[in-house]
Coordinates of C-alpha atoms in Angstrom, one line a residue:
Chain A
M17 CA 136.6 141.5 112.0
V18 CA 137.7 138.0 110.6
R19 CA 135.0 136.7 113.0
V20 CA 132.4 138.8 111.5
L21 CA 133.2 137.7 108.1
R22 CA 133.3 133.9 109.2
W23 CA 129.9 134.5 110.5
V24 CA 128.5 136.7 106.9
F25 CA 130.5 133.4 104.9
F26 CA 128.6 130.7 106.6
V27 CA 125.2 132.6 107.3
L28 CA 125.2 133.9 103.5
V29 CA 127.2 130.8 101.7
V30 CA 127.7 127.5 103.4
R31 CA 124.4 127.6 104.9
P32 CA 122.3 127.9 101.8
V33 CA 124.4 125.6 100.0
I34 CA 123.9 122.8 102.4
M35 CA 120.2 123.4 103.3
V36 CA 119.0 124.0 99.8
I37 CA 121.2 123.4 96.6
L38 CA 122.2 120.1 98.6
G39 CA 119.6 119.4 101.6
L40 CA 120.4 117.6 104.9
N41 CA 118.4 114.8 106.5
V42 CA 119.5 114.4 110.0
R43 CA 118.8 111.4 112.3
H44 CA 119.3 111.8 115.7
R45 CA 120.1 115.5 116.1
E46 CA 119.7 115.4 120.1
K47 CA 122.9 113.2 120.2
L48 CA 125.1 116.2 119.1
P49 CA 127.2 117.8 121.7
H50 CA 125.9 121.1 123.4
Q51 CA 128.9 122.7 124.1
G52 CA 133.0 122.3 123.9
P53 CA 135.0 120.5 124.7
A54 CA 134.0 117.9 122.1
V55 CA 135.4 115.8 119.4
L56 CA 132.9 115.3 116.0
T57 CA 134.3 112.1 113.9
A58 CA 132.8 111.4 110.9
N59 CA 133.9 109.6 107.5
H60 CA 135.6 111.1 105.0
N61 CA 134.2 111.7 101.4
S62 CA 134.4 115.3 100.2
H63 CA 135.8 118.7 101.5
L64 CA 132.1 119.6 101.9
D65 CA 132.4 117.0 105.3
A66 CA 133.6 119.7 107.5
L67 CA 131.3 122.3 106.5
V68 CA 128.1 120.3 106.6
L69 CA 129.5 119.1 110.1
I70 CA 129.6 122.8 111.1
T71 CA 126.5 123.7 109.7
L72 CA 124.8 120.9 112.2
M73 CA 126.0 122.7 115.3
P74 CA 123.9 125.9 116.1
L75 CA 125.8 129.2 115.0
R76 CA 126.3 130.6 118.8
L77 CA 129.0 127.8 118.8
L78 CA 130.3 128.7 115.4
H79 CA 133.6 130.5 116.8
R80 CA 134.4 127.5 118.6
I81 CA 134.6 125.1 116.0
R82 CA 137.6 123.8 114.3
P83 CA 138.0 121.1 111.6
V84 CA 141.6 119.5 112.3
A85 CA 143.3 119.4 108.9
A86 CA 146.5 118.6 106.9
E87 CA 149.1 121.3 106.8
D88 CA 150.7 120.5 103.7
Y89 CA 147.9 120.8 101.5
F90 CA 145.5 123.8 103.1
L91 CA 148.5 125.9 104.1
S92 CA 150.4 125.1 100.4
N93 CA 149.5 129.0 99.8
K94 CA 149.1 132.1 101.4
A95 CA 145.5 132.7 99.9
L96 CA 144.3 129.5 100.9
A97 CA 146.2 129.0 104.2
W98 CA 144.3 132.6 105.1
F99 CA 141.0 131.3 103.6
S100 CA 141.1 127.8 105.5
T101 CA 142.7 129.3 109.2
R102 CA 140.7 132.2 109.3
I103 CA 137.0 131.8 107.5
I104 CA 136.8 127.9 107.8
G105 CA 138.7 128.1 110.9
I106 CA 140.9 125.0 110.3
L107 CA 143.2 123.2 112.9
P108 CA 146.3 122.9 111.1
I109 CA 148.6 119.8 112.1
P110 CA 151.5 117.6 110.0
R111 CA 150.5 114.5 108.8
R112 CA 153.3 113.0 109.7
R113 CA 155.2 113.3 113.2
T114 CA 158.4 114.8 111.8
T115 CA 161.6 114.9 114.2
G116 CA 162.2 118.1 116.0
V117 CA 158.7 119.4 115.5
D118 CA 156.0 119.4 118.1
D119 CA 153.7 116.1 118.2
P120 CA 150.4 117.0 116.0
M121 CA 148.2 116.0 118.7
T122 CA 149.5 118.9 121.2
A123 CA 148.2 121.4 119.2
C124 CA 144.5 119.5 119.4
G125 CA 144.6 119.0 122.8
E126 CA 145.3 123.0 123.8
A127 CA 142.2 123.7 121.6
L128 CA 140.1 121.1 123.6
E129 CA 141.6 122.7 127.0
R130 CA 139.9 126.2 125.5
G131 CA 136.7 124.4 125.1
D132 CA 137.0 124.1 121.7
I133 CA 134.7 121.7 119.4
L134 CA 137.0 119.6 116.9
I135 CA 136.3 117.9 113.7
F136 CA 138.4 115.1 113.4
F137 CA 138.4 112.8 110.5
P138 CA 139.5 109.7 111.7
E139 CA 140.5 108.0 107.7
G140 CA 142.6 111.0 107.4
S141 CA 142.3 111.1 103.4
R142 CA 139.0 111.6 101.3
G143 CA 139.6 108.4 99.5
E144 CA 137.2 106.5 97.1
P145 CA 133.6 108.3 97.1
E146 CA 131.2 106.6 99.5
K147 CA 133.3 103.5 100.8
M148 CA 134.9 104.0 104.4
T149 CA 138.8 103.3 104.8
E150 CA 141.1 102.5 107.8
F151 CA 141.0 104.6 110.7
R152 CA 144.5 106.2 111.2
G153 CA 145.9 106.1 114.9
G154 CA 145.5 109.9 115.5
I155 CA 141.8 109.8 116.9
G156 CA 143.0 107.2 119.7
K157 CA 145.9 109.4 120.4
L158 CA 143.7 112.5 120.9
A159 CA 141.0 110.6 122.8
G160 CA 143.7 109.0 125.2
R161 CA 145.4 112.3 126.2
N162 CA 141.8 113.8 126.6
P163 CA 139.8 111.0 128.5
E164 CA 137.4 113.3 129.7
V165 CA 136.2 114.7 126.0
P166 CA 133.2 112.9 124.2
V167 CA 133.8 111.6 120.9
T168 CA 130.7 111.8 118.9
P169 CA 130.9 109.6 116.0
I170 CA 129.1 110.9 112.9
Y171 CA 128.4 109.2 109.7
L172 CA 127.8 111.1 106.5
H173 CA 126.0 109.6 103.1
G174 CA 125.7 111.8 99.9
L175 CA 128.8 113.7 99.7
G176 CA 130.8 111.4 97.6
K177 CA 127.8 112.0 95.2
A178 CA 127.1 115.6 95.2
L179 CA 131.3 116.4 95.5
P180 CA 133.9 113.8 95.2
K181 CA 137.4 114.0 95.4
G182 CA 139.1 115.6 92.0
E183 CA 135.5 116.8 90.8
A184 CA 135.1 120.8 90.7
M185 CA 131.2 120.7 89.8
V186 CA 128.5 120.1 93.1
V187 CA 125.7 117.9 91.9
P188 CA 122.5 118.5 94.1
F189 CA 121.8 115.2 96.3
F190 CA 120.4 114.8 99.7
L191 CA 122.9 114.2 102.5
D192 CA 122.2 111.8 104.9
V193 CA 123.8 112.5 108.5
I194 CA 123.3 109.8 111.4
V195 CA 125.0 111.0 114.6
G196 CA 125.7 108.1 116.8
E197 CA 126.2 108.2 120.8
A198 CA 129.2 110.0 122.2
L199 CA 131.9 107.8 123.4
R200 CA 134.8 108.5 125.8
F201 CA 138.5 107.0 126.3
D202 CA 138.1 104.1 128.6
D203 CA 141.3 101.7 128.9
G204 CA 143.4 101.2 125.6
Y205 CA 144.3 102.5 122.3
E206 CA 142.9 99.7 120.2
D207 CA 139.7 99.0 122.4
F208 CA 138.9 102.4 121.3
L209 CA 140.1 102.6 117.9
G210 CA 137.9 99.2 117.7
E211 CA 134.8 100.7 119.4
L212 CA 134.6 103.8 117.6
R213 CA 134.9 101.9 114.0
H214 CA 132.1 99.5 115.5
R215 CA 130.0 102.4 116.3
M216 CA 130.3 104.1 112.6
E217 CA 129.3 100.6 110.7
A218 CA 126.7 100.1 112.9
L219 CA 125.8 103.8 111.9
A220 CA 126.0 103.3 108.2
E221 CA 123.9 99.7 108.5
E222 CA 121.4 102.0 110.2
G223 CA 121.2 103.9 107.1
D224 CA 121.4 100.9 104.8
F225 CA 121.7 103.2 101.6
V226 CA 121.4 102.0 98.1
S227 CA 125.0 101.7 96.3
W228 CA 126.7 104.1 94.0
D229 CA 128.1 102.0 91.2
Chain B
M27 CA 102.5 143.4 93.6
F28 CA 99.6 141.3 95.6
D29 CA 97.1 142.1 92.6
I30 CA 94.9 139.1 94.4
R31 CA 91.9 138.2 92.9
H32 CA 88.7 138.5 95.5
D33 CA 87.7 135.2 94.5
V34 CA 90.8 133.8 95.5
L35 CA 91.3 135.7 98.8
I36 CA 88.0 134.2 99.9
A37 CA 89.3 130.6 98.9
L38 CA 92.3 131.2 100.9
G39 CA 90.1 132.4 103.9
G40 CA 88.2 129.2 103.1
I41 CA 91.3 127.0 103.8
L42 CA 92.3 129.1 106.5
A43 CA 89.2 128.5 108.3
I44 CA 89.7 124.4 107.8
L45 CA 93.0 124.7 109.6
V46 CA 91.8 126.9 112.1
I47 CA 89.0 124.1 112.9
A48 CA 91.2 121.3 112.4
S49 CA 93.7 122.8 115.0
V50 CA 90.8 123.6 117.7
V51 CA 89.6 119.6 116.9
T52 CA 92.8 118.4 117.5
F53 CA 93.3 120.5 120.5
A54 CA 89.9 119.7 121.9
L55 CA 90.6 115.7 121.6
R56 CA 93.5 115.7 123.2
T57 CA 93.0 113.8 125.9
K58 CA 90.7 111.5 123.8
L59 CA 93.7 110.6 121.7
S60 CA 96.7 108.5 122.4
A61 CA 100.0 110.3 123.1
G62 CA 101.5 109.3 119.6
I63 CA 98.6 110.2 117.6
H64 CA 98.0 113.2 119.0
R65 CA 101.8 114.1 118.5
E66 CA 101.4 113.1 115.0
L67 CA 98.5 115.1 114.4
N68 CA 99.7 118.1 115.5
Q69 CA 103.4 117.7 113.6
R70 CA 101.3 117.2 110.4
L71 CA 99.0 120.1 111.3
Q72 CA 101.8 122.1 111.9
S73 CA 103.5 121.6 108.7
W74 CA 100.0 122.1 106.8
W75 CA 99.9 125.5 108.4
T76 CA 103.6 126.2 107.2
M77 CA 102.8 125.1 103.7
V78 CA 99.6 126.7 103.3
A79 CA 101.4 130.1 104.4
I80 CA 104.3 129.7 101.9
F81 CA 101.8 128.3 98.9
A82 CA 99.6 131.3 100.0
V83 CA 102.3 133.9 99.6
A84 CA 103.8 132.3 96.4
I85 CA 100.3 132.2 94.6
S86 CA 99.5 135.6 95.5
V87 CA 102.3 138.2 95.4
S88 CA 103.3 137.6 91.3
D89 CA 103.7 135.7 88.7
I90 CA 107.2 135.4 88.6
V91 CA 107.4 134.3 92.6
S92 CA 104.8 131.1 91.9
L93 CA 107.2 130.1 88.8
I94 CA 110.2 130.2 91.0
F95 CA 108.2 128.4 94.0
F96 CA 106.8 125.9 91.7
A97 CA 110.5 125.2 90.7
L98 CA 111.8 125.0 94.0
V99 CA 108.9 122.6 94.4
S100 CA 110.3 120.3 91.1
F101 CA 114.0 120.8 92.1
L102 CA 113.3 119.5 95.7
A103 CA 111.2 116.6 94.9
L104 CA 113.7 115.5 92.0
K105 CA 116.6 115.8 94.2
E106 CA 114.8 113.8 96.9
Y107 CA 113.9 111.3 94.0
L108 CA 117.7 111.0 92.7
S109 CA 118.9 110.4 96.3
L110 CA 116.9 107.6 96.7
I111 CA 117.2 105.6 93.7
P112 CA 120.5 103.9 92.8
T113 CA 122.6 105.8 90.8
R114 CA 125.7 105.5 88.6
R115 CA 128.9 107.4 89.5
V116 CA 129.4 108.0 85.8
D117 CA 126.4 109.8 85.5
R118 CA 127.0 112.6 87.7
Q119 CA 127.7 115.3 84.7
V120 CA 124.2 113.7 83.3
I121 CA 122.5 114.2 86.2
F122 CA 123.9 117.4 86.6
W123 CA 122.2 118.2 83.0
A124 CA 118.9 116.6 84.0
Y125 CA 118.4 119.3 86.9
L126 CA 118.9 122.1 84.2
A127 CA 115.6 121.1 82.6
I128 CA 114.0 122.2 85.8
P129 CA 115.1 126.1 85.4
L130 CA 114.4 125.6 81.3
Q131 CA 110.7 124.1 81.8
Y132 CA 109.8 126.7 84.1
V133 CA 111.1 129.6 81.8
L134 CA 108.8 127.9 78.9
V135 CA 105.9 128.4 81.5
G136 CA 107.0 132.3 82.1
Y137 CA 107.0 132.7 78.2
E138 CA 103.8 130.7 77.6
W139 CA 105.9 129.1 74.7
Y140 CA 103.2 126.0 74.9
G141 CA 104.3 124.2 72.0
M142 CA 107.8 123.9 73.4
F143 CA 106.7 123.3 76.9
I144 CA 104.9 120.4 76.2
I145 CA 107.8 118.9 74.1
L146 CA 110.9 119.7 76.2
I147 CA 111.1 116.9 78.3
P148 CA 108.8 114.0 76.5
V149 CA 111.2 114.8 73.4
Y150 CA 114.4 116.8 73.7
A151 CA 115.3 115.7 77.4
F152 CA 114.1 112.3 76.4
L153 CA 116.8 112.1 73.4
L154 CA 119.4 113.8 74.6
L155 CA 120.1 112.4 77.8
P156 CA 120.8 109.0 77.1
M157 CA 123.3 110.7 74.2
R158 CA 125.3 112.0 77.2
M159 CA 125.2 109.0 78.9
V160 CA 126.7 107.4 75.9
L161 CA 129.5 109.6 75.8
A162 CA 130.2 108.9 79.4
G163 CA 131.1 105.3 78.1
E164 CA 129.7 103.0 80.4
T165 CA 127.1 100.4 79.7
A166 CA 126.8 98.7 83.0
N167 CA 123.0 99.1 84.0
F168 CA 122.9 102.0 81.2
L169 CA 119.0 101.0 80.9
R170 CA 118.3 101.4 84.3
A171 CA 120.0 104.6 84.6
M172 CA 118.5 105.9 81.7
G173 CA 114.8 104.7 82.5
T174 CA 114.9 106.1 85.9
L175 CA 116.3 109.5 85.3
H176 CA 113.5 110.2 82.7
W177 CA 110.7 109.0 85.0
G178 CA 112.2 111.1 87.4
L179 CA 112.3 114.3 85.0
M180 CA 108.7 113.4 83.8
A181 CA 107.1 113.0 87.3
M182 CA 108.8 115.9 89.1
V183 CA 109.4 118.5 86.6
F184 CA 107.0 117.7 83.6
S185 CA 103.7 116.8 85.7
I186 CA 104.8 119.5 88.3
S187 CA 104.9 122.5 85.7
H188 CA 101.5 121.7 84.7
V189 CA 100.7 123.4 88.0
A190 CA 102.6 126.5 87.2
Y191 CA 101.1 126.6 83.3
L192 CA 97.2 127.0 84.8
L193 CA 98.7 130.3 86.1
V194 CA 99.7 131.8 82.9
L195 CA 96.8 130.4 81.0
P196 CA 94.8 133.2 79.3
E197 CA 92.8 135.4 82.0
E198 CA 89.7 135.8 80.1
V199 CA 88.4 132.5 79.7
N200 CA 88.5 132.6 83.8
P201 CA 87.6 136.1 84.5
G202 CA 86.3 135.4 88.1
A203 CA 89.4 133.6 89.7
G204 CA 92.1 133.5 87.0
G205 CA 95.0 131.3 86.6
A206 CA 95.3 131.5 90.6
G207 CA 91.9 130.1 90.8
L208 CA 92.9 127.1 89.1
V209 CA 95.7 126.3 90.8
L210 CA 93.9 126.3 93.9
F211 CA 91.0 124.1 92.7
L212 CA 93.5 121.6 91.7
V213 CA 96.0 121.8 94.6
F214 CA 93.4 122.1 97.0
L215 CA 91.3 119.4 96.0
T216 CA 94.2 116.8 95.8
Q217 CA 95.4 117.5 98.9
F218 CA 91.6 117.8 100.5
N219 CA 91.2 114.0 98.6
D220 CA 94.2 113.0 100.1
V221 CA 93.1 113.5 103.6
S222 CA 89.7 112.4 103.1
Q223 CA 90.4 109.4 101.6
Y224 CA 92.7 108.8 105.0
I225 CA 90.1 109.8 107.4
W226 CA 86.9 107.7 105.3
G227 CA 89.7 104.7 105.5
K228 CA 90.3 105.0 109.5
L229 CA 86.6 105.0 109.9
F230 CA 85.0 102.4 107.9
G231 CA 88.3 101.3 106.2
R232 CA 87.7 96.9 105.8
H233 CA 88.8 96.1 102.2
Q234 CA 92.3 96.5 101.1
A235 CA 92.6 98.2 97.8
V236 CA 96.0 97.3 97.3
P237 CA 97.2 95.0 99.5
T238 CA 100.8 94.1 98.6
V239 CA 101.9 97.9 97.6
S240 CA 100.0 99.9 100.7
P241 CA 98.4 98.2 103.1
A242 CA 96.7 101.3 105.0
K243 CA 94.7 102.3 101.5
S244 CA 91.1 100.6 101.6
V245 CA 88.5 100.5 98.9
E246 CA 86.1 102.2 101.3
G247 CA 88.7 105.2 101.9
L248 CA 88.9 105.2 98.0
I249 CA 85.1 105.7 97.5
G250 CA 84.6 108.1 100.2
G251 CA 87.4 110.3 99.3
L252 CA 85.7 110.4 95.5
V253 CA 82.7 110.9 96.8
T254 CA 83.4 113.8 99.0
T255 CA 86.2 115.3 96.8
T256 CA 83.7 115.0 93.7
A257 CA 80.8 116.9 95.8
L258 CA 83.4 119.6 96.7
A259 CA 84.0 120.0 93.0
L260 CA 80.9 120.7 92.4
V261 CA 80.5 123.6 94.5
L262 CA 84.4 125.0 93.9
G263 CA 84.1 124.5 90.3
P264 CA 81.7 127.2 88.7
W265 CA 83.2 129.6 91.2
L266 CA 86.9 129.1 90.6
T267 CA 87.4 127.4 87.1
P268 CA 85.6 128.0 83.7
L269 CA 84.1 124.6 84.3
D270 CA 80.1 124.3 84.6
Q271 CA 78.8 121.7 86.7
P272 CA 78.8 118.5 84.9
Q273 CA 82.1 119.3 83.8
S274 CA 83.1 120.3 87.7
I275 CA 81.9 116.6 88.7
G276 CA 84.3 115.0 85.7
A277 CA 87.3 117.2 87.2
G278 CA 86.7 115.8 91.0
L279 CA 86.4 112.5 89.7
I280 CA 89.5 112.6 87.8
I281 CA 91.2 114.1 91.2
G282 CA 89.7 111.7 93.2
T283 CA 90.9 108.6 91.3
A284 CA 94.5 110.2 89.8
G285 CA 95.4 111.1 93.4
F286 CA 94.6 107.7 94.8
V287 CA 96.8 106.5 92.0
G288 CA 99.7 108.9 92.3
D289 CA 99.8 108.2 95.7
A290 CA 99.8 104.2 95.2
V291 CA 102.7 104.5 92.6
I292 CA 104.9 106.7 94.7
S293 CA 104.5 104.1 97.6
A294 CA 104.8 101.1 95.3
L295 CA 108.2 103.1 94.5
K296 CA 109.3 103.6 98.5
R297 CA 108.6 99.7 98.6
D298 CA 111.0 98.7 96.1
L299 CA 113.2 100.9 97.6
G300 CA 112.8 99.8 100.9
V301 CA 111.9 103.3 102.3
K302 CA 109.2 104.2 104.4
D303 CA 109.6 108.6 103.8
S304 CA 111.0 110.0 101.2
G305 CA 112.6 112.8 103.6
S306 CA 112.3 114.5 106.8
L307 CA 111.6 117.8 105.2
L308 CA 107.9 118.1 106.2
P309 CA 107.7 117.2 110.0
G310 CA 104.6 114.1 110.2
H311 CA 104.6 114.0 106.1
G312 CA 107.9 112.8 105.0
G313 CA 109.7 114.5 102.5
V314 CA 108.5 116.5 99.2
L315 CA 107.9 113.8 97.4
D316 CA 105.2 112.6 99.8
R317 CA 103.6 115.5 99.9
V318 CA 103.6 116.1 95.7
D319 CA 103.0 112.1 94.9
S320 CA 99.3 112.7 94.3
L321 CA 99.9 116.0 92.4
I322 CA 102.1 114.0 90.1
Y323 CA 99.2 112.5 89.0
T324 CA 96.5 114.9 89.2
A325 CA 98.0 118.0 87.7
P326 CA 99.0 117.5 84.1
L327 CA 95.4 115.4 84.1
F328 CA 93.2 118.0 85.1
F329 CA 95.2 120.7 83.3
H330 CA 94.5 119.0 79.6
Y331 CA 91.1 117.9 80.7
T332 CA 90.7 121.8 81.1
F333 CA 92.5 122.8 78.5
Y334 CA 90.6 120.5 76.0
L335 CA 87.1 121.9 77.4
H336 CA 87.9 125.6 77.6
Y337 CA 91.5 127.3 76.0

């Protein structure tokens, strides 16, 4: 039942809003993974980021896609928690490792073992519109524990204009999506983070978008 | 529903025949052309098939459907434009207000309120949007923001809505083909002119027409296109529009020249912004803006030419 609701929500609400009100220009769509387990990583500007990434993937994989999100924000009240976990399908994790609680990455690892496709924002928070901030370590830890899982870097542009942090009104702007070559954890946590960062910056450069000042 | 005129149906049949011939020719030439060019031609043709199908349905079902269709074209073109140009963060709300001009403008078309249709954007939007920007309070790049936003509204909404206004012009002036006939004449000749300038240019192009703006455009293409388009206008004009033969020649010359200029203006704009295509919505063509560039110039000019002579 919830699975049907989720499907209906994405087909009738999310897709029309993202494809018509906003609109996607996707480059290198063929580099997206065709099945799970896989990790999609992107720069983070807006709540719509995760919905755009879900829209990029075929509907038959919808039930497999789980955006990894902070539980203190998305589970803060019952209605939001139901909507986030059941309809959007988020995988809630604690922002910080707290003593006595399971490592946040354990739940992610289990999901990957089930063949899920995780959406992961290495910057953690949405931050300033259209500016990329430092990557936090979580993605390196996750990739290190699941070295066989491909991590696909995706650069998003335009969502910080359409719906930035702290705004409630969506203003139509085309979104540019540039998909990069997937990478796997090879040797070393720092190397992996550096390489991921490097690829994301190369994608941003490929886009060469005009400034938003 | 489907109160389509006989003449319009025949004209649509003619367009269908052209597409069939173009597809057959492209298929027949598949071994003679390089793989890259053949693929591009195929992509373009496929997009043409889709565009013609949508356009045919849009102008034949009912006026309301047509208005929604042209409003959507304006919306897509304006969104593409605003996504390409530099905008300011403080102007998010102003840009939202600018988008509201689209439904308003097309509602005015629907109510056939010509007096307001013709001043909504050139007068009211022109005066009010800068006022809203003043309230936002940011003066850095103020002139750029104000100027680019208004140019976008004029081109993508004001100009293109003239195509829609052709639909609601009094039927008795053009009893044969009605408003749909006028729209078909304008849109078909504009697109035909683009294609024929391209083909004449490919075949005989020697002298560049605007080398720094668009190196591919040639004087030979411009003249060849102009002659072909005018000849076709002479045949189609008296049948689809209230224009007589000399007036149809005038319309052909206007559409041929204005189409070239519109195309060149959008090329210059894209060159300034450093982009090749305005988007990726129409495979082989680029974005919506790449397809309606000529129409931005031909629509208001053809409208006011015909309006002055007959309405």
